[in-house]
PDB file of N, CA and C in Angstrom:
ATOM      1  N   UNK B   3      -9.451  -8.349  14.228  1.00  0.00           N
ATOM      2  CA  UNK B   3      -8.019  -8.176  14.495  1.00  0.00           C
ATOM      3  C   UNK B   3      -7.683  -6.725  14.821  1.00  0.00           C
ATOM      4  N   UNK B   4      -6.597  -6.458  15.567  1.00  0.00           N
ATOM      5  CA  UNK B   4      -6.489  -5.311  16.007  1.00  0.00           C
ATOM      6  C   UNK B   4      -5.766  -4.351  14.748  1.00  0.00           C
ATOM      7  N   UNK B   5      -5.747  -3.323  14.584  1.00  0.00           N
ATOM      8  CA  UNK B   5      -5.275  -2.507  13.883  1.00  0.00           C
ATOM      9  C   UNK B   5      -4.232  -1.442  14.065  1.00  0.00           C
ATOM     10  N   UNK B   6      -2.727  -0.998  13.660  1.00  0.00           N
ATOM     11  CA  UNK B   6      -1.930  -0.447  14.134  1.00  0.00           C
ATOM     12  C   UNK B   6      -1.873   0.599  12.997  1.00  0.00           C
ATOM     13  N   UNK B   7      -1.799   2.210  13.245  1.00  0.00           N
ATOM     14  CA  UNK B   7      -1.427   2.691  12.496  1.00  0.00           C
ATOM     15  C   UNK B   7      -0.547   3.570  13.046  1.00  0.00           C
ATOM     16  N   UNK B   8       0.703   3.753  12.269  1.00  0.00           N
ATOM     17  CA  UNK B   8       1.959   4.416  12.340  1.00  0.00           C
ATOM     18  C   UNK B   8       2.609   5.711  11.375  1.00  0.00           C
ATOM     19  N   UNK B   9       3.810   6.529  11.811  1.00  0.00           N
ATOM     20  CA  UNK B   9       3.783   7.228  10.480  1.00  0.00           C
ATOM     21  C   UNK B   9       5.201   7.315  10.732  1.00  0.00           C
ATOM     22  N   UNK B  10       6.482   7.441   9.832  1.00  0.00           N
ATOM     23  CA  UNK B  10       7.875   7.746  10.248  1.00  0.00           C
ATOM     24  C   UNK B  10       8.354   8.681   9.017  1.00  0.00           C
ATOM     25  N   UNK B  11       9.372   9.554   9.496  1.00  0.00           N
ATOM     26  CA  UNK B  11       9.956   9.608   7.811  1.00  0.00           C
ATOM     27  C   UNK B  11      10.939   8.760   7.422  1.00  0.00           C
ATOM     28  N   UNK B  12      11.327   8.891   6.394  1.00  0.00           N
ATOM     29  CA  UNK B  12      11.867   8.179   5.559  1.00  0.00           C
ATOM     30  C   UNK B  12      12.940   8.461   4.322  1.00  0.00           C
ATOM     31  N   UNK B  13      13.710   7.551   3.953  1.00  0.00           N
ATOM     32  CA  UNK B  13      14.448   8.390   2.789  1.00  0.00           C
ATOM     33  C   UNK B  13      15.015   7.757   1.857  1.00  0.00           C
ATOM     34  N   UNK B  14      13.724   6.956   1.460  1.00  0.00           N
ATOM     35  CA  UNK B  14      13.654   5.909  -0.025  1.00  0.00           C
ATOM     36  C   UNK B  14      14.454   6.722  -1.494  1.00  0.00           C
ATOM     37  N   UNK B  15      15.711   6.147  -1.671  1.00  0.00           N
ATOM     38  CA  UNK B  15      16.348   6.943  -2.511  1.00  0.00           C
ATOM     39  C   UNK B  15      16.559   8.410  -2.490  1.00  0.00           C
ATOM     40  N   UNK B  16      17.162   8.576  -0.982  1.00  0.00           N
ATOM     41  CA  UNK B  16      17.294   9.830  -1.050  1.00  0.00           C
ATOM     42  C   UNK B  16      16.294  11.203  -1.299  1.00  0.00           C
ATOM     43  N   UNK B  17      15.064  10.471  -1.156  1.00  0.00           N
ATOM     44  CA  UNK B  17      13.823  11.897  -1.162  1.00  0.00           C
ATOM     45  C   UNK B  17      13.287  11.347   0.262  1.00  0.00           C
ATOM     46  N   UNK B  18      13.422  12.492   0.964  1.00  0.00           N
ATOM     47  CA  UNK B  18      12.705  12.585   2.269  1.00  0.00           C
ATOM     48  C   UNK B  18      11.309  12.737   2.006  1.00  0.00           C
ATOM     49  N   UNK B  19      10.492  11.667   2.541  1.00  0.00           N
ATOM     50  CA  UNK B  19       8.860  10.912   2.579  1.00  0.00           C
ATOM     51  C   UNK B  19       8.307  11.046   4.045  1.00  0.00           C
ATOM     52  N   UNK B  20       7.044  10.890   4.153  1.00  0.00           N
ATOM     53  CA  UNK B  20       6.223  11.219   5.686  1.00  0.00           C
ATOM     54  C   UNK B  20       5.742   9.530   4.882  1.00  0.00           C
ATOM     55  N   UNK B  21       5.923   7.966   5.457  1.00  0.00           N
ATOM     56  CA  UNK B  21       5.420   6.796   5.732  1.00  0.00           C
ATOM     57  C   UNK B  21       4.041   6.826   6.794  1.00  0.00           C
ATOM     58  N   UNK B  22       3.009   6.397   6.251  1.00  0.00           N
ATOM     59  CA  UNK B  22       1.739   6.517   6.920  1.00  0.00           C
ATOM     60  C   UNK B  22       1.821   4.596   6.629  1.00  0.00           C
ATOM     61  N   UNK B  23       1.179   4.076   8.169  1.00  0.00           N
ATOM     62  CA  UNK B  23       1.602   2.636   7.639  1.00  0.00           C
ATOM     63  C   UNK B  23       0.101   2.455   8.642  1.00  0.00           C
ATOM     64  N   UNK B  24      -0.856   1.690   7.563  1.00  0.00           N
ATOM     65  CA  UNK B  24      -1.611   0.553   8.867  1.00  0.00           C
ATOM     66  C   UNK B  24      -1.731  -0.787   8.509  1.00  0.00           C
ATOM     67  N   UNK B  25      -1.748  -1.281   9.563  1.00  0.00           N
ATOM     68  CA  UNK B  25      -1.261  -2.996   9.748  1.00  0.00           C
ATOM     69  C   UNK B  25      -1.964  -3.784  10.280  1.00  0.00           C
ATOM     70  N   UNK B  26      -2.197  -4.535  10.233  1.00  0.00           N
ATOM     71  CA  UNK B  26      -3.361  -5.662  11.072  1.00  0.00           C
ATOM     72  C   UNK B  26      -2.663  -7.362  11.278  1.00  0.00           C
ATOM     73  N   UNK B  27      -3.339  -7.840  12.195  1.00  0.00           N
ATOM     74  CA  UNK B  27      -2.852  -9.202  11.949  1.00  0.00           C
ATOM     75  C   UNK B  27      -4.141  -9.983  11.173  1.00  0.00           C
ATOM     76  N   UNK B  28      -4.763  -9.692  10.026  1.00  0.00           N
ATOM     77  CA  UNK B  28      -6.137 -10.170   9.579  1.00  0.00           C
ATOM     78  C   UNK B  28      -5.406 -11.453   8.549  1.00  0.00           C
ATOM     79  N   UNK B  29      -6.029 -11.388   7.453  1.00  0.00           N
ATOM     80  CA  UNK B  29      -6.426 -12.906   6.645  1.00  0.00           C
ATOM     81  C   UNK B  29      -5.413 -12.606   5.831  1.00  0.00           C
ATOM     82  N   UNK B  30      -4.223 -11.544   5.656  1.00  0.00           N
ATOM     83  CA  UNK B  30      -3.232 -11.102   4.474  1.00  0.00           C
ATOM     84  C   UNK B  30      -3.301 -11.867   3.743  1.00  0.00           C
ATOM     85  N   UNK B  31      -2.270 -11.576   2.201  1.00  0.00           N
ATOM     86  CA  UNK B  31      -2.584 -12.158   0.725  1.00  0.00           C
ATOM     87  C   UNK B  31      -1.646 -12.788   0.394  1.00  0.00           C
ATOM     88  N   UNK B  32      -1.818 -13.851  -0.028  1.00  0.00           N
ATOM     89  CA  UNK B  32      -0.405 -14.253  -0.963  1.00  0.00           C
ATOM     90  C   UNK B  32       0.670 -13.153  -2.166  1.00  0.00           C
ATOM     91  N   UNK B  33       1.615 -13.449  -2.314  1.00  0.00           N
ATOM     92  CA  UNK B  33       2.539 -12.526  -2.664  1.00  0.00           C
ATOM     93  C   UNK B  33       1.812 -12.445  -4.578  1.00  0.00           C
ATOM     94  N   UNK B  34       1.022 -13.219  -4.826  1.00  0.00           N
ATOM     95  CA  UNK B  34       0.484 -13.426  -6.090  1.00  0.00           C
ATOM     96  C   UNK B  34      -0.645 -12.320  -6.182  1.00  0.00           C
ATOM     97  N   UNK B  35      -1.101 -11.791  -5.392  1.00  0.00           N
ATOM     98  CA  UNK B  35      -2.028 -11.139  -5.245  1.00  0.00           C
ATOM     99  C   UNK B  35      -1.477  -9.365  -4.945  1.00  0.00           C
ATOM    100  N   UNK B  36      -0.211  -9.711  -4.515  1.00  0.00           N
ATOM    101  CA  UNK B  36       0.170  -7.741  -4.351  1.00  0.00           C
ATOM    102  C   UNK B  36       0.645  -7.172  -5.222  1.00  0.00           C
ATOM    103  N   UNK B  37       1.001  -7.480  -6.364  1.00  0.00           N
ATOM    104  CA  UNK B  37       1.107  -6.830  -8.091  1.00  0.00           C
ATOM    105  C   UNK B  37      -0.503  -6.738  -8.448  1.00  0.00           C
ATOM    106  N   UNK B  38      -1.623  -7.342  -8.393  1.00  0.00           N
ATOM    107  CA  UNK B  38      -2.652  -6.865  -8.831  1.00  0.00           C
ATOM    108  C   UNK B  38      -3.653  -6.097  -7.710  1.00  0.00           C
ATOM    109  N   UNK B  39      -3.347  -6.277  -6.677  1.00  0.00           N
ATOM    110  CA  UNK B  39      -4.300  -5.604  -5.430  1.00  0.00           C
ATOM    111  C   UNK B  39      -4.999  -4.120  -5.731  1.00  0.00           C
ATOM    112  N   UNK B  40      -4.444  -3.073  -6.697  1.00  0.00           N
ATOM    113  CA  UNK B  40      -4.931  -1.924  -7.172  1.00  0.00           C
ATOM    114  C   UNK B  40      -5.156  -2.357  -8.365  1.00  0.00           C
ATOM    115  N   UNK B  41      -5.415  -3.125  -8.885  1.00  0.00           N
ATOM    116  CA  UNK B  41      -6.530  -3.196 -10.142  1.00  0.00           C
ATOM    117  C   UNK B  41      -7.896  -3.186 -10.320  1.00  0.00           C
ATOM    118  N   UNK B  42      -8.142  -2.273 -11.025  1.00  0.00           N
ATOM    119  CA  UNK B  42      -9.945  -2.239 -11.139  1.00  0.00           C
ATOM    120  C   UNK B  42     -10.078  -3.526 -11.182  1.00  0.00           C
ATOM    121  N   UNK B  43     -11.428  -3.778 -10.487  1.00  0.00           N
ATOM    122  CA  UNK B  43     -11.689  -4.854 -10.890  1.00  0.00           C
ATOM    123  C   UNK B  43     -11.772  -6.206  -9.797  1.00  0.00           C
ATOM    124  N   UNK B  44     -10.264  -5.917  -9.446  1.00  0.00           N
ATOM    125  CA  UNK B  44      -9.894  -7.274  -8.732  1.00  0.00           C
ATOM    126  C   UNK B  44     -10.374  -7.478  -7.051  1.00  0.00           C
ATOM    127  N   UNK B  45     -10.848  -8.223  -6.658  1.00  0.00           N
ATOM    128  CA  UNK B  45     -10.963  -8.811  -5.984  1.00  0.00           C
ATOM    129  C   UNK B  45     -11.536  -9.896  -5.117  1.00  0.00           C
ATOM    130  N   UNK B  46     -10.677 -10.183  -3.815  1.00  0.00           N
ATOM    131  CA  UNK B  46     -10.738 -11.335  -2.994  1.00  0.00           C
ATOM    132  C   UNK B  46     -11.954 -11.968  -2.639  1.00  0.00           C
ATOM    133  N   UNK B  47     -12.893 -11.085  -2.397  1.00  0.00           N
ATOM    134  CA  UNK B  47     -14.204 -10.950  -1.059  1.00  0.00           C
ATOM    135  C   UNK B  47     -15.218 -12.510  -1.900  1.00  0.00           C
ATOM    136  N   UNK B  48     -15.042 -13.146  -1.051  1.00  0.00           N
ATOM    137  CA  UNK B  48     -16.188 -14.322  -1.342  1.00  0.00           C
ATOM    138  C   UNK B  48     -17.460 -13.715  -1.872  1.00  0.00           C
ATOM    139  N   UNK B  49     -18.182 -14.674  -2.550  1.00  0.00           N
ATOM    140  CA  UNK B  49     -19.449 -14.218  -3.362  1.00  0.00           C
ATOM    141  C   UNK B  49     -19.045 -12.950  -4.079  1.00  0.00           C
ATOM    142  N   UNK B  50     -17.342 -12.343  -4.437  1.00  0.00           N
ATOM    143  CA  UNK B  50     -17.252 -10.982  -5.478  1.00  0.00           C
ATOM    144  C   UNK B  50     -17.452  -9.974  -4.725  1.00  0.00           C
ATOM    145  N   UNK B  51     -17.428  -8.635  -5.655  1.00  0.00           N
ATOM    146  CA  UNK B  51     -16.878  -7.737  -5.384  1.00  0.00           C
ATOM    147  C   UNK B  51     -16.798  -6.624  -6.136  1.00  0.00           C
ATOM    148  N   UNK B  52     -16.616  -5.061  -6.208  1.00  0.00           N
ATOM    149  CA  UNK B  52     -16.785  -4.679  -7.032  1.00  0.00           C
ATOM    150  C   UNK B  52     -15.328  -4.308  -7.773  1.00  0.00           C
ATOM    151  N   UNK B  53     -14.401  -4.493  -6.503  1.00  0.00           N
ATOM    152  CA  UNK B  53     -12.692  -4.816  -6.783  1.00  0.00           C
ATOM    153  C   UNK B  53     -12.834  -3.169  -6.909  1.00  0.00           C
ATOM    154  N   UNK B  54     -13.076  -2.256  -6.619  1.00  0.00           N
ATOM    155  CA  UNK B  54     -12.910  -0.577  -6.838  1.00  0.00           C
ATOM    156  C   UNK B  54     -12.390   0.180  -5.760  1.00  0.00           C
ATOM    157  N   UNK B  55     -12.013  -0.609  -4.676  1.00  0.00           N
ATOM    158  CA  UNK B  55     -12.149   0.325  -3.369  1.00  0.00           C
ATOM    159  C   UNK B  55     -10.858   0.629  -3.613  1.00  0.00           C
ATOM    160  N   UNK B  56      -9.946  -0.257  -3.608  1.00  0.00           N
ATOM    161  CA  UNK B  56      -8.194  -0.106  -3.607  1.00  0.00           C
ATOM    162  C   UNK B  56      -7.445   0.399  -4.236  1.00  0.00           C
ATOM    163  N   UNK B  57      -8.013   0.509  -5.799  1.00  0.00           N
ATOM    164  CA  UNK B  57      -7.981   0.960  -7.049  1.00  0.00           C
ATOM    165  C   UNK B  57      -8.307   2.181  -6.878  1.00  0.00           C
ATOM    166  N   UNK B  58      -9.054   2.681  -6.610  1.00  0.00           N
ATOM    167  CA  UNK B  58     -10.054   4.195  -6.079  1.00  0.00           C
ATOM    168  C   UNK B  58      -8.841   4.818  -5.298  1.00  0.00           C
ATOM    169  N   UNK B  59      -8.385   4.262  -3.916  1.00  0.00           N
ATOM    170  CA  UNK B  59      -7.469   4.585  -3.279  1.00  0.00           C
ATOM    171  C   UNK B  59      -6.270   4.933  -3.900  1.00  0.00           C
ATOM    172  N   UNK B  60      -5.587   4.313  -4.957  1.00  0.00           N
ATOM    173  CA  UNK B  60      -4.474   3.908  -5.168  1.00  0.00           C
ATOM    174  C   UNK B  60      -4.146   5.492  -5.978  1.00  0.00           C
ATOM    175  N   UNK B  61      -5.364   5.601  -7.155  1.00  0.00           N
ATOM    176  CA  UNK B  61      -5.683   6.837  -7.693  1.00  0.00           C
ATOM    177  C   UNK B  61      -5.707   8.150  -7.320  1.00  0.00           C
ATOM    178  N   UNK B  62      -6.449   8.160  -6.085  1.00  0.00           N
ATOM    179  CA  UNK B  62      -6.726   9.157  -5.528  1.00  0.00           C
ATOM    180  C   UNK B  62      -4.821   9.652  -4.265  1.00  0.00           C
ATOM    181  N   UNK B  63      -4.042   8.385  -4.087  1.00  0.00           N
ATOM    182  CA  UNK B  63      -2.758   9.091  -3.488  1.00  0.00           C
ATOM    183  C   UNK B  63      -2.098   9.503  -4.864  1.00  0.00           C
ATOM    184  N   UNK B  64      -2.056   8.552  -6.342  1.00  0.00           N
ATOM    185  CA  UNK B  64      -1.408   9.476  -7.266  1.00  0.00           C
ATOM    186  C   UNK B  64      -1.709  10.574  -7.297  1.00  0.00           C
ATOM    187  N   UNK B  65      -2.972  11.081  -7.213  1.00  0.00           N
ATOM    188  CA  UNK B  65      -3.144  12.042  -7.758  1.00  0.00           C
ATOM    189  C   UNK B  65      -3.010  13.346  -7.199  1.00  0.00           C
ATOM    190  N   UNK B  66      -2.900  12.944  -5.397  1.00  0.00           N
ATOM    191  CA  UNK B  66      -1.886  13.984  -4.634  1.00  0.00           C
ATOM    192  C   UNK B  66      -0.593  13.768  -4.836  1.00  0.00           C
ATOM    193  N   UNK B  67       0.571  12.910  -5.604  1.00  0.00           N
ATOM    194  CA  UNK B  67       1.541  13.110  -5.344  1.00  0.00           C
ATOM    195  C   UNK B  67       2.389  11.815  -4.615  1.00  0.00           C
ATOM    196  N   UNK B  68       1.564  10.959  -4.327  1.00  0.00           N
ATOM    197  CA  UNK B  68       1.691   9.931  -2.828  1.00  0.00           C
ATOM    198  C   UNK B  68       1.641   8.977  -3.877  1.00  0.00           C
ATOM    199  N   UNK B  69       2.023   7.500  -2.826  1.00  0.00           N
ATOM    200  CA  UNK B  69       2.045   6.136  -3.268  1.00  0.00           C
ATOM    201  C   UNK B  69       1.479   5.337  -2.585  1.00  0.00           C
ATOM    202  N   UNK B  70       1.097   4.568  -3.010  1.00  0.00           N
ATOM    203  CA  UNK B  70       0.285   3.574  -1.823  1.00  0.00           C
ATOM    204  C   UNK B  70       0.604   2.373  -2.246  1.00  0.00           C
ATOM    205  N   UNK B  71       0.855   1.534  -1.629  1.00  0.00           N
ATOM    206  CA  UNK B  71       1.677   0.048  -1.893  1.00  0.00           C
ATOM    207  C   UNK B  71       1.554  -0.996  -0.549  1.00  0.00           C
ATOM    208  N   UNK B  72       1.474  -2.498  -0.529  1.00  0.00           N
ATOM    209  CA  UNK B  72       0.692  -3.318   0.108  1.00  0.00           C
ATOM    210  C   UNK B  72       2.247  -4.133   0.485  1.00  0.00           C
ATOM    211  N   UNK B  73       2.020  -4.673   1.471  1.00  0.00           N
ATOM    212  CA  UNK B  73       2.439  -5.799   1.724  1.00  0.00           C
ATOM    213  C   UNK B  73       2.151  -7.186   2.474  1.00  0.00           C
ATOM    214  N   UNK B  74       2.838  -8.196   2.638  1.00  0.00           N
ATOM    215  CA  UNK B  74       1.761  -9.568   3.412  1.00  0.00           C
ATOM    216  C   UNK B  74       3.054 -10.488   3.533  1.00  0.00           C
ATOM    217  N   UNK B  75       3.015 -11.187   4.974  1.00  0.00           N
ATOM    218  CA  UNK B  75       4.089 -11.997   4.922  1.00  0.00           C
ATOM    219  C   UNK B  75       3.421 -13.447   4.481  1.00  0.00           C
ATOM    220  N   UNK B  76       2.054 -13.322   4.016  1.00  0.00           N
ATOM    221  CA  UNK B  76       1.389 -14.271   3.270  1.00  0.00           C
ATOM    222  C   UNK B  76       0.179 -14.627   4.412  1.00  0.00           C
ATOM    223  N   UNK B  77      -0.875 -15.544   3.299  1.00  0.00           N
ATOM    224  CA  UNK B  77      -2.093 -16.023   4.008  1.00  0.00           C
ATOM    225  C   UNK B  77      -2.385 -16.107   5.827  1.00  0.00           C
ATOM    226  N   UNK B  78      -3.223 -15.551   5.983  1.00  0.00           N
ATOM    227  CA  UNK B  78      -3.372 -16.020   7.607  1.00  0.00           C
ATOM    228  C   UNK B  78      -2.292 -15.127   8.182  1.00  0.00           C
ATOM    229  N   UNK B  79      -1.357 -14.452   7.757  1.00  0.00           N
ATOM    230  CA  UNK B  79      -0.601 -13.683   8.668  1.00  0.00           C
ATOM    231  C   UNK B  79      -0.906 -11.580   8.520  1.00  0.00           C
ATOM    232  N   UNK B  80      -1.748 -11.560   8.171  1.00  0.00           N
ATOM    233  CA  UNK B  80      -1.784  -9.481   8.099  1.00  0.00           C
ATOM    234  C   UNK B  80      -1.393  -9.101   6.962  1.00  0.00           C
ATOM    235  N   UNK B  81      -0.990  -7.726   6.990  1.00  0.00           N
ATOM    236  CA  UNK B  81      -0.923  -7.451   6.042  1.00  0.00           C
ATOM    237  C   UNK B  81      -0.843  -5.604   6.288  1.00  0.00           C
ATOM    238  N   UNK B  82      -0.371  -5.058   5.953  1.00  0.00           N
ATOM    239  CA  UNK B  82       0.439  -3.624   5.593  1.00  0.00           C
ATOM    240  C   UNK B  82       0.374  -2.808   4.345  1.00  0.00           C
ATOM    241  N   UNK B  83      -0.590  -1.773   4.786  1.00  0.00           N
ATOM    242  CA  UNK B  83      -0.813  -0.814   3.268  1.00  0.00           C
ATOM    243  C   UNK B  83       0.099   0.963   3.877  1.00  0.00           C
ATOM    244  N   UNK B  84       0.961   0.970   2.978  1.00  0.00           N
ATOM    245  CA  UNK B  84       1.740   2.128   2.819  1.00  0.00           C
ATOM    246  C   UNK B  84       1.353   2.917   2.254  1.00  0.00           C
ATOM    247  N   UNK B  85       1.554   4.464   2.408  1.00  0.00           N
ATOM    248  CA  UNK B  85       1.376   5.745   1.695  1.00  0.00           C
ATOM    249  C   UNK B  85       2.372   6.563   2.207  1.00  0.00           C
ATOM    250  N   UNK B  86       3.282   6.425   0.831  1.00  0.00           N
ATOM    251  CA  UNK B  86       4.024   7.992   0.766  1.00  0.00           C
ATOM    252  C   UNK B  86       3.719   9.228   0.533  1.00  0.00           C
ATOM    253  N   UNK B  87       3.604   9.991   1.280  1.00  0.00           N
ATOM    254  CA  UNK B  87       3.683  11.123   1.183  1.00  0.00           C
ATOM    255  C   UNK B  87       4.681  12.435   1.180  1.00  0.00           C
ATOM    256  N   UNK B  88       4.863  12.960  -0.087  1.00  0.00           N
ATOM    257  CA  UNK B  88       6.207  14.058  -0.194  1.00  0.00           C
ATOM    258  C   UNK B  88       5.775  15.280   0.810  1.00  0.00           C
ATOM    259  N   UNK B  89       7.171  16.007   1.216  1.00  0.00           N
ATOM    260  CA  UNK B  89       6.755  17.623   1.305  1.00  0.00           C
ATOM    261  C   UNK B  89       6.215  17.954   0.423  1.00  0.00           C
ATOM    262  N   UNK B  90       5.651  19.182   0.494  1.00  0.00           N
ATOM    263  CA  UNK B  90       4.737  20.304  -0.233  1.00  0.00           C
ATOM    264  C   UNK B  90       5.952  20.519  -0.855  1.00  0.00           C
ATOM    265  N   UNK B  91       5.824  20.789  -2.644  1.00  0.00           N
ATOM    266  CA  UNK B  91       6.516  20.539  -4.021  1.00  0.00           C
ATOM    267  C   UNK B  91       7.074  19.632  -4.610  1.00  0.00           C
ATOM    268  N   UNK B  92       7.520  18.554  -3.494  1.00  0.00           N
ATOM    269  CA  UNK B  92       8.419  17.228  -3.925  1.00  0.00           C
ATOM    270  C   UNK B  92       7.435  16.214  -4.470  1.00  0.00           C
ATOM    271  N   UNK B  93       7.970  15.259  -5.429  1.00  0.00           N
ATOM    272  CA  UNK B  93       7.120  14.138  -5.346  1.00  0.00           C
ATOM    273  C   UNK B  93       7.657  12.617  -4.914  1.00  0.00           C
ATOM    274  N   UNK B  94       7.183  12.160  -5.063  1.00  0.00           N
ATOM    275  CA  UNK B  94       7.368  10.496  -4.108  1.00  0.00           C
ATOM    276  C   UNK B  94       8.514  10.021  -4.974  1.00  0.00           C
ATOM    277  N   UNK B  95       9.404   9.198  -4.593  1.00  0.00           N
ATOM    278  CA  UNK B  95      10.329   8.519  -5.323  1.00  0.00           C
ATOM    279  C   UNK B  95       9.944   6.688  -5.140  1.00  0.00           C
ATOM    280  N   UNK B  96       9.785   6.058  -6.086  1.00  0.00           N
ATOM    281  CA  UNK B  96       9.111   4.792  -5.879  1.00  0.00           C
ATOM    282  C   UNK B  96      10.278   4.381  -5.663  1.00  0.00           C
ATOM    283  N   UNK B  97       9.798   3.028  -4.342  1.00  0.00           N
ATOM    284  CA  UNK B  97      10.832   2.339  -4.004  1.00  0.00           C
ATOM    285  C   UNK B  97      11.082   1.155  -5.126  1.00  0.00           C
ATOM    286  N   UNK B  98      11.802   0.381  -5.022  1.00  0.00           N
ATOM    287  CA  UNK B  98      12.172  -0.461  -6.229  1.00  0.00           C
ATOM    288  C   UNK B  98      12.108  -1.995  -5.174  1.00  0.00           C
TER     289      UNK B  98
END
C-alpha cells in the first residue's frame, strides 16, 4: 500500500504543535486495539511478535517531549500514526 507522509501545525488546546502524520491504506486496527497499540508486549503480527517496536517508539517521542498516537477508521481500511512535536521549550498538550 502506498504511504503518505505529511506535517502541519497545529493548535490542540491552544499550544502551537509541528503534526508529523504517516498514513497508509494497509490492514488498519479495530478501535479495540488503539488504547493498547503502545504496550509492551502487544501485538497483531500472525505467528507473534515481540510487541516492542511501538512501545519503543512511543517512549522514545516522550522522552523528547512529543506524542505519538494512532488512528484507524477500522479493519481493512489504513491507518494513521501521529507525532507531536513542541517548539524548542514547550511541551505537547495531549489532545483529549
Amino acid at each position: 500500500p502506498a504511504v503518505t507522509v505529511s506535517a502541519r501545525v497545529v493548535a490542540p488546546e491552544n499550544a502551537r504543535v509541528v503534526r508529523l502524520t504517516v498514513s497508509d491504506a494497509g490492514v488498519g486496527f479495530p478501535e479495540s486495539h488503539r488504547t493498547r497499540l503502545f504496550e509492551r508486549g502487544f501485538t497483531t503480527k500472525p505467528g507473534g511478535g515481540a510487541g516492542i517496536g511501538l512501545h519503543w517508539c512511543a517512549g522514545a517521542a516522550a522522552g523528547m517531549g512529543a506524542r505519538l498516537w494512532a488512528e484507524s477508521d477500522g479493519p481493512g481500511r489504513g491507518a494513521r500514526f501521529h507525532v507531536d512535536l513542541a517548539p524548542a521549550g514547550e511541551a505537547c498538550v495531549p489532545e483529549r
